Amino acid sequence: MPKAPSPLARGLACLCCRKRRPVCRQCVKMNRSSECEYDDTTVKSRTQKLLEKLSGLENRLRELEGHGYEHSSSRDERYAFLGAAPSFSNSPSSSTSSVDLSISGILGESRVSDYSWPASSGSSSVAASGSNFFDALQQVSLDGTYDIGALPPEFQSLSSSSSTVPQWDPKTPLPNVHKTLLLNIFLSHRHQLWFEGDVTRFDESSPGNLFLPEPHPALLNAIYLLGCHFARSPYYSELETTFFNKALNEITAALDTSDRLVDIIEASCLLAVYLYINCRFLEGYCHAFSAARLAVGLAHPQATPIPIAPPRTMEETRNRISAFWQVFIVDRCWTIANGLPLALPDGDSNHARIKTPWPMPLPQDNVEPSKYIPALRAKAVALLERSGRLSSNAIKDDDYWGQHSTAVIALKRLSSSLPMFVGFEPWRIQAPFIDVDLFAIHTAANVTVIHLYKDINEEETTKAMRTVLSLIRQLSDADYEFLDPTLSAAWTCVAKAYMRTISLAAEAPGGPAAYSNVIAVAEGELDVICNAMRVMSAFFPIAGEHAKKVEQERQRIRR
């Protein structure tokens, strides 16, 4: 007697047969016969389901953003500060009071020429064909700004709703005019991305680059992606997904062949920052972790299964050093910002100790190595992350005090070599109107002081807190777009110190009434910090998340 076939598990029957067979027992018991569904494929993995959900959410987000361009939407706030003239005030509430969020007129046309950047002093212009990239690089001044007015005429009337937009089919090579604009925008913001690689290699017309490998397509697509992000144009915003997917595909192909791995490290770092600033932390961490593993492999080829050849020239060695410190800073900064584990740990053991030389200037830079900004930035970030770990350590044993003493000595050395921050620089003809690199480094150094002295030396802690607030007050609205996107995390540390002051004053003998002046001053400083975070959140959403957490904590301590 033939054996009866076993019933199919739920989900294995095809959709056609679904109508001819009974519903499953579970749906019958639940009285949901009409809702019983079957799938004609195998059961999907959790990863597949999450990817499909992510894709659906991204499509829905694009639909909502597209609808927002026709009407006033919250996305408009991202572009609200592009045409703002510098305005300064020392009042706690004035950080955002002069910011105009109603710029639907600008977004309605979305012309790049309408973004009121002041004209650059550069006299060279970019040819309409965009073939001479060296001329385009000349539009980027020494302070990292670019001149939109000097770009080809077709970009000065760029609009997502205009027929004059130079359309691009992603299946074809990117036209030179698009390359020129996106590269210029990227170069003006590369300090925020900690990209210190050689930018002259992007000049296709330079005779010196004829015999050098071209930049990897993964790096170029990552650069174009960040260029689209900072362009603040609806037209380029729609291309972000295209460049992001292209960069991912190129990275995968490069890892299979070990092709130009330094470029892949830099591309992975750029993708990580792009995801971080858009609050996609886990995705960003995956790319940061991948870049960290590759960076370790460049220094220790035996530590990775990917075959890596040793550097052949001094220039290649310098590029590898630059890529390593880019990975290091991205890892440390965003560990502070989002609390994820370190992707590139360090320690006292020989295996974990970082032995890579500090970034070094080129001979033609005419800069002392001790005052080279990329090196100072790396040192400040390393100290900030290390001091943050020490401040959260509840056990104050001999090992703790040994590390604390080492950190204090390193901080004193760093502080002695820091150039002075002068604030507003009147010779700058367009934003940023301050030295944003020194701003970030001085902020990191003072927050490190707060971490190291908060339970030891109240005078030093208070001095550092006031210094950070004085730095914030020197910002104009137009500067926020060019700030380090992780500064809001450092400001959060200062806000916690002020909230701690309020809590101690409320618990002191006499209660809040006896220390009303102290509490009022601390509340005013917290207003300055929160307002600065809100302005910054128009460009970096993570700053808005930090502001919400600070406000929630303020509400808690007021109860």
Coordinates of C-alpha atoms in Angstrom, one line a residue, residues 91-336:
S91 CA 23.4 85.9 23.9
P92 CA 22.5 82.3 24.7
S93 CA 19.3 82.3 22.6
S94 CA 20.6 84.1 19.5
S95 CA 22.3 81.1 18.1
T96 CA 19.3 80.1 16.1
S97 CA 17.0 83.1 16.5
S98 CA 18.3 84.7 13.3
V99 CA 18.0 81.6 11.2
D100 CA 15.4 81.7 8.5
L101 CA 13.8 78.3 7.9
S102 CA 11.3 79.5 5.3
I103 CA 13.3 79.2 2.1
S104 CA 10.7 77.4 0.0
G105 CA 11.5 79.9 -2.7
I106 CA 15.1 78.7 -3.0
L107 CA 14.1 75.0 -2.9
G108 CA 11.3 75.5 -5.4
E109 CA 13.7 76.4 -8.1
S110 CA 16.7 74.6 -6.5
R111 CA 19.3 76.5 -8.6
V112 CA 22.8 76.2 -7.4
S113 CA 23.4 79.8 -8.4
D114 CA 20.7 80.9 -5.9
Y115 CA 22.8 79.6 -3.0
S116 CA 24.3 82.9 -2.0
W117 CA 27.9 82.0 -1.6
P118 CA 30.2 85.0 -2.0
A119 CA 32.3 85.2 -5.1
S120 CA 35.8 83.7 -4.9
S121 CA 38.9 85.6 -5.7
G122 CA 40.1 83.0 -8.1
S123 CA 40.2 84.3 -11.6
S124 CA 40.3 81.0 -13.5
S125 CA 37.0 79.4 -14.7
V126 CA 36.0 75.9 -15.5
A127 CA 35.4 75.2 -19.2
A128 CA 32.0 74.2 -20.2
S129 CA 33.2 70.8 -21.2
G130 CA 34.9 70.3 -17.8
S131 CA 37.9 68.6 -19.4
N132 CA 40.5 70.7 -17.6
F133 CA 40.2 69.6 -14.0
F134 CA 43.2 71.4 -12.8
D135 CA 41.4 74.7 -13.4
A136 CA 38.5 73.3 -11.4
L137 CA 40.8 72.6 -8.5
Q138 CA 41.9 76.2 -8.6
Q139 CA 38.4 77.2 -7.6
V140 CA 39.0 75.6 -4.2
S141 CA 40.8 78.1 -2.2
L142 CA 43.3 77.4 0.6
D143 CA 40.5 77.5 3.2
G144 CA 38.6 74.8 1.5
T145 CA 35.8 76.9 -0.1
Y146 CA 34.6 76.8 -3.7
D147 CA 33.1 79.2 -6.1
I148 CA 29.8 78.2 -7.5
G149 CA 29.7 81.3 -9.8
A150 CA 32.8 80.1 -11.6
L151 CA 31.3 76.8 -12.6
P152 CA 29.8 76.1 -16.1
P153 CA 26.6 78.0 -16.9
E154 CA 24.6 74.9 -17.2
F155 CA 25.1 74.3 -13.4
Q156 CA 24.2 77.8 -12.5
S157 CA 20.7 77.1 -13.5
L158 CA 20.5 73.6 -12.1
S159 CA 17.0 72.6 -11.2
S160 CA 15.2 69.3 -10.7
S161 CA 12.1 70.7 -12.4
S162 CA 13.8 72.5 -15.3
S163 CA 14.4 71.1 -18.8
T164 CA 17.9 72.7 -18.8
V165 CA 19.2 70.1 -16.3
P166 CA 22.0 68.0 -18.0
Q167 CA 20.4 64.6 -17.5
W168 CA 22.7 61.6 -16.9
D169 CA 22.0 58.0 -17.5
P170 CA 23.7 55.9 -14.7
K171 CA 24.5 53.2 -17.3
T172 CA 26.8 55.6 -19.1
P173 CA 30.0 57.3 -17.8
L174 CA 29.5 60.4 -15.6
P175 CA 29.9 63.5 -17.8
N176 CA 32.9 65.7 -17.0
V177 CA 30.7 68.7 -16.0
H178 CA 29.1 66.6 -13.2
K179 CA 32.5 65.3 -12.1
T180 CA 33.9 68.8 -11.9
L181 CA 31.1 70.1 -9.7
L182 CA 30.8 67.1 -7.4
L183 CA 34.6 67.0 -6.9
N184 CA 34.7 70.7 -6.1
I185 CA 32.0 70.3 -3.6
F186 CA 33.7 67.3 -2.0
L187 CA 37.0 69.0 -1.8
S188 CA 35.4 71.9 0.1
H189 CA 34.1 69.5 2.7
R190 CA 36.9 66.9 2.9
H191 CA 38.2 68.1 6.2
Q192 CA 34.8 67.1 7.7
L193 CA 35.4 63.6 6.3
W194 CA 39.0 63.4 7.4
F195 CA 40.1 62.8 3.9
E196 CA 43.8 63.8 3.5
G197 CA 44.7 61.8 0.5
D198 CA 46.5 63.2 -2.5
V199 CA 43.9 65.2 -4.5
T200 CA 46.2 65.9 -7.5
R201 CA 45.6 62.4 -8.7
F202 CA 42.1 63.4 -9.7
D203 CA 43.5 65.7 -12.3
E204 CA 43.1 63.7 -15.5
S205 CA 44.9 66.3 -17.6
S206 CA 48.1 66.3 -15.5
P207 CA 51.1 64.8 -17.3
G208 CA 52.4 63.5 -14.0
N209 CA 49.3 61.2 -13.6
L210 CA 49.7 59.6 -17.0
F211 CA 51.8 56.7 -15.6
L212 CA 50.1 56.4 -12.3
P213 CA 47.1 54.1 -11.5
E214 CA 43.8 55.9 -11.8
P215 CA 41.7 56.4 -8.6
H216 CA 39.6 53.3 -8.1
P217 CA 36.0 53.7 -9.2
A218 CA 34.8 52.8 -5.7
L219 CA 36.6 55.9 -4.3
L220 CA 35.3 58.1 -7.1
N221 CA 31.8 57.0 -6.6
A222 CA 32.1 57.5 -2.8
I223 CA 33.4 61.1 -3.5
Y224 CA 30.5 61.8 -5.9
L225 CA 28.1 60.4 -3.2
L226 CA 29.4 62.9 -0.6
G227 CA 29.4 65.6 -3.3
C228 CA 25.7 65.0 -3.9
H229 CA 25.0 65.1 -0.2
F230 CA 26.7 68.4 0.4
A231 CA 25.4 69.9 -2.8
R232 CA 22.0 70.4 -1.1
S233 CA 20.3 70.1 -4.4
P234 CA 17.1 67.9 -5.0
Y235 CA 18.6 66.9 -8.4
Y236 CA 21.7 65.5 -6.8
S237 CA 19.9 64.1 -3.8
E238 CA 18.1 61.8 -6.2
L239 CA 21.5 60.5 -7.4
E240 CA 22.8 59.6 -3.9
T241 CA 21.4 56.1 -4.0
T242 CA 22.9 55.5 -7.5
F243 CA 26.4 56.5 -6.4
F244 CA 26.1 54.6 -3.1
N245 CA 25.2 51.3 -4.9
K246 CA 27.9 51.8 -7.4
A247 CA 30.5 52.3 -4.7
L248 CA 29.3 49.2 -2.9
N249 CA 29.6 47.1 -6.0
E250 CA 33.1 48.4 -6.8
I251 CA 34.3 47.7 -3.3
T252 CA 33.1 44.1 -3.5
A253 CA 34.8 43.7 -6.9
A254 CA 38.0 45.2 -5.6
L255 CA 38.2 43.0 -2.5
D256 CA 38.0 39.9 -4.8
T257 CA 41.1 41.0 -6.7
S258 CA 43.0 43.1 -4.0
D259 CA 42.8 46.0 -6.4
R260 CA 44.1 49.4 -5.1
L261 CA 43.2 48.6 -1.5
V262 CA 44.3 52.1 -0.2
D263 CA 41.5 53.6 -2.3
I264 CA 39.1 50.9 -1.0
I265 CA 40.0 51.9 2.6
E266 CA 39.3 55.5 1.8
A267 CA 36.1 54.7 0.0
S268 CA 34.9 52.6 2.9
C269 CA 35.6 55.4 5.3
L270 CA 33.7 57.8 3.2
L271 CA 30.7 55.5 3.0
A272 CA 30.8 55.0 6.8
V273 CA 30.7 58.7 7.4
Y274 CA 27.9 59.2 5.0
L275 CA 25.8 56.5 6.8
Y276 CA 26.8 57.8 10.2
I277 CA 25.7 61.4 9.5
N278 CA 22.4 60.1 8.2
C279 CA 21.9 58.1 11.5
R280 CA 22.4 54.7 9.9
F281 CA 24.8 53.7 12.6
L282 CA 25.0 49.9 12.2
E283 CA 25.5 50.1 8.4
G284 CA 28.2 52.8 9.0
Y285 CA 29.9 50.6 11.6
C286 CA 30.1 47.7 9.2
H287 CA 32.0 49.9 6.7
A288 CA 34.2 51.4 9.4
F289 CA 35.0 47.9 10.7
S290 CA 35.8 46.7 7.2
A291 CA 38.1 49.7 6.6
A292 CA 39.8 49.0 10.0
R293 CA 40.6 45.4 9.1
L294 CA 42.0 46.4 5.8
A295 CA 44.1 49.2 7.4
V296 CA 45.6 46.7 9.8
G297 CA 46.3 44.4 6.9
L298 CA 48.3 47.2 5.2
A299 CA 50.5 47.5 8.3
H300 CA 50.6 43.8 9.0
P301 CA 50.0 41.8 5.8
Q302 CA 50.2 38.5 7.7
A303 CA 47.1 39.5 9.7
T304 CA 44.7 39.3 6.8
P305 CA 43.9 36.6 4.2
I306 CA 43.9 39.3 1.4
P307 CA 47.2 39.4 -0.4
I308 CA 48.7 42.8 0.1
A309 CA 52.0 43.9 -1.6
P310 CA 54.4 46.1 0.3
P311 CA 54.6 49.8 -0.8
R312 CA 56.9 50.5 -3.7
T313 CA 57.5 54.2 -3.4
M314 CA 57.6 56.9 -0.7
E315 CA 54.4 58.4 -2.1
E316 CA 52.6 55.0 -1.7
T317 CA 53.8 54.8 1.9
R318 CA 52.5 58.3 2.6
N319 CA 49.1 57.4 1.1
R320 CA 48.9 54.3 3.3
I321 CA 49.7 56.4 6.4
S322 CA 47.1 58.9 5.4
A323 CA 44.5 56.2 4.9
F324 CA 45.3 54.6 8.3
W325 CA 44.8 57.8 10.2
Q326 CA 41.6 58.4 8.3
V327 CA 40.3 55.1 9.5
F328 CA 41.5 55.8 13.0
I329 CA 39.8 59.2 13.3
V330 CA 36.5 58.0 11.8
D331 CA 36.5 55.1 14.2
R332 CA 37.4 57.2 17.3
C333 CA 35.1 60.1 16.5
W334 CA 32.0 58.0 15.7
T335 CA 32.7 55.7 18.7
I336 CA 32.4 58.8 20.8

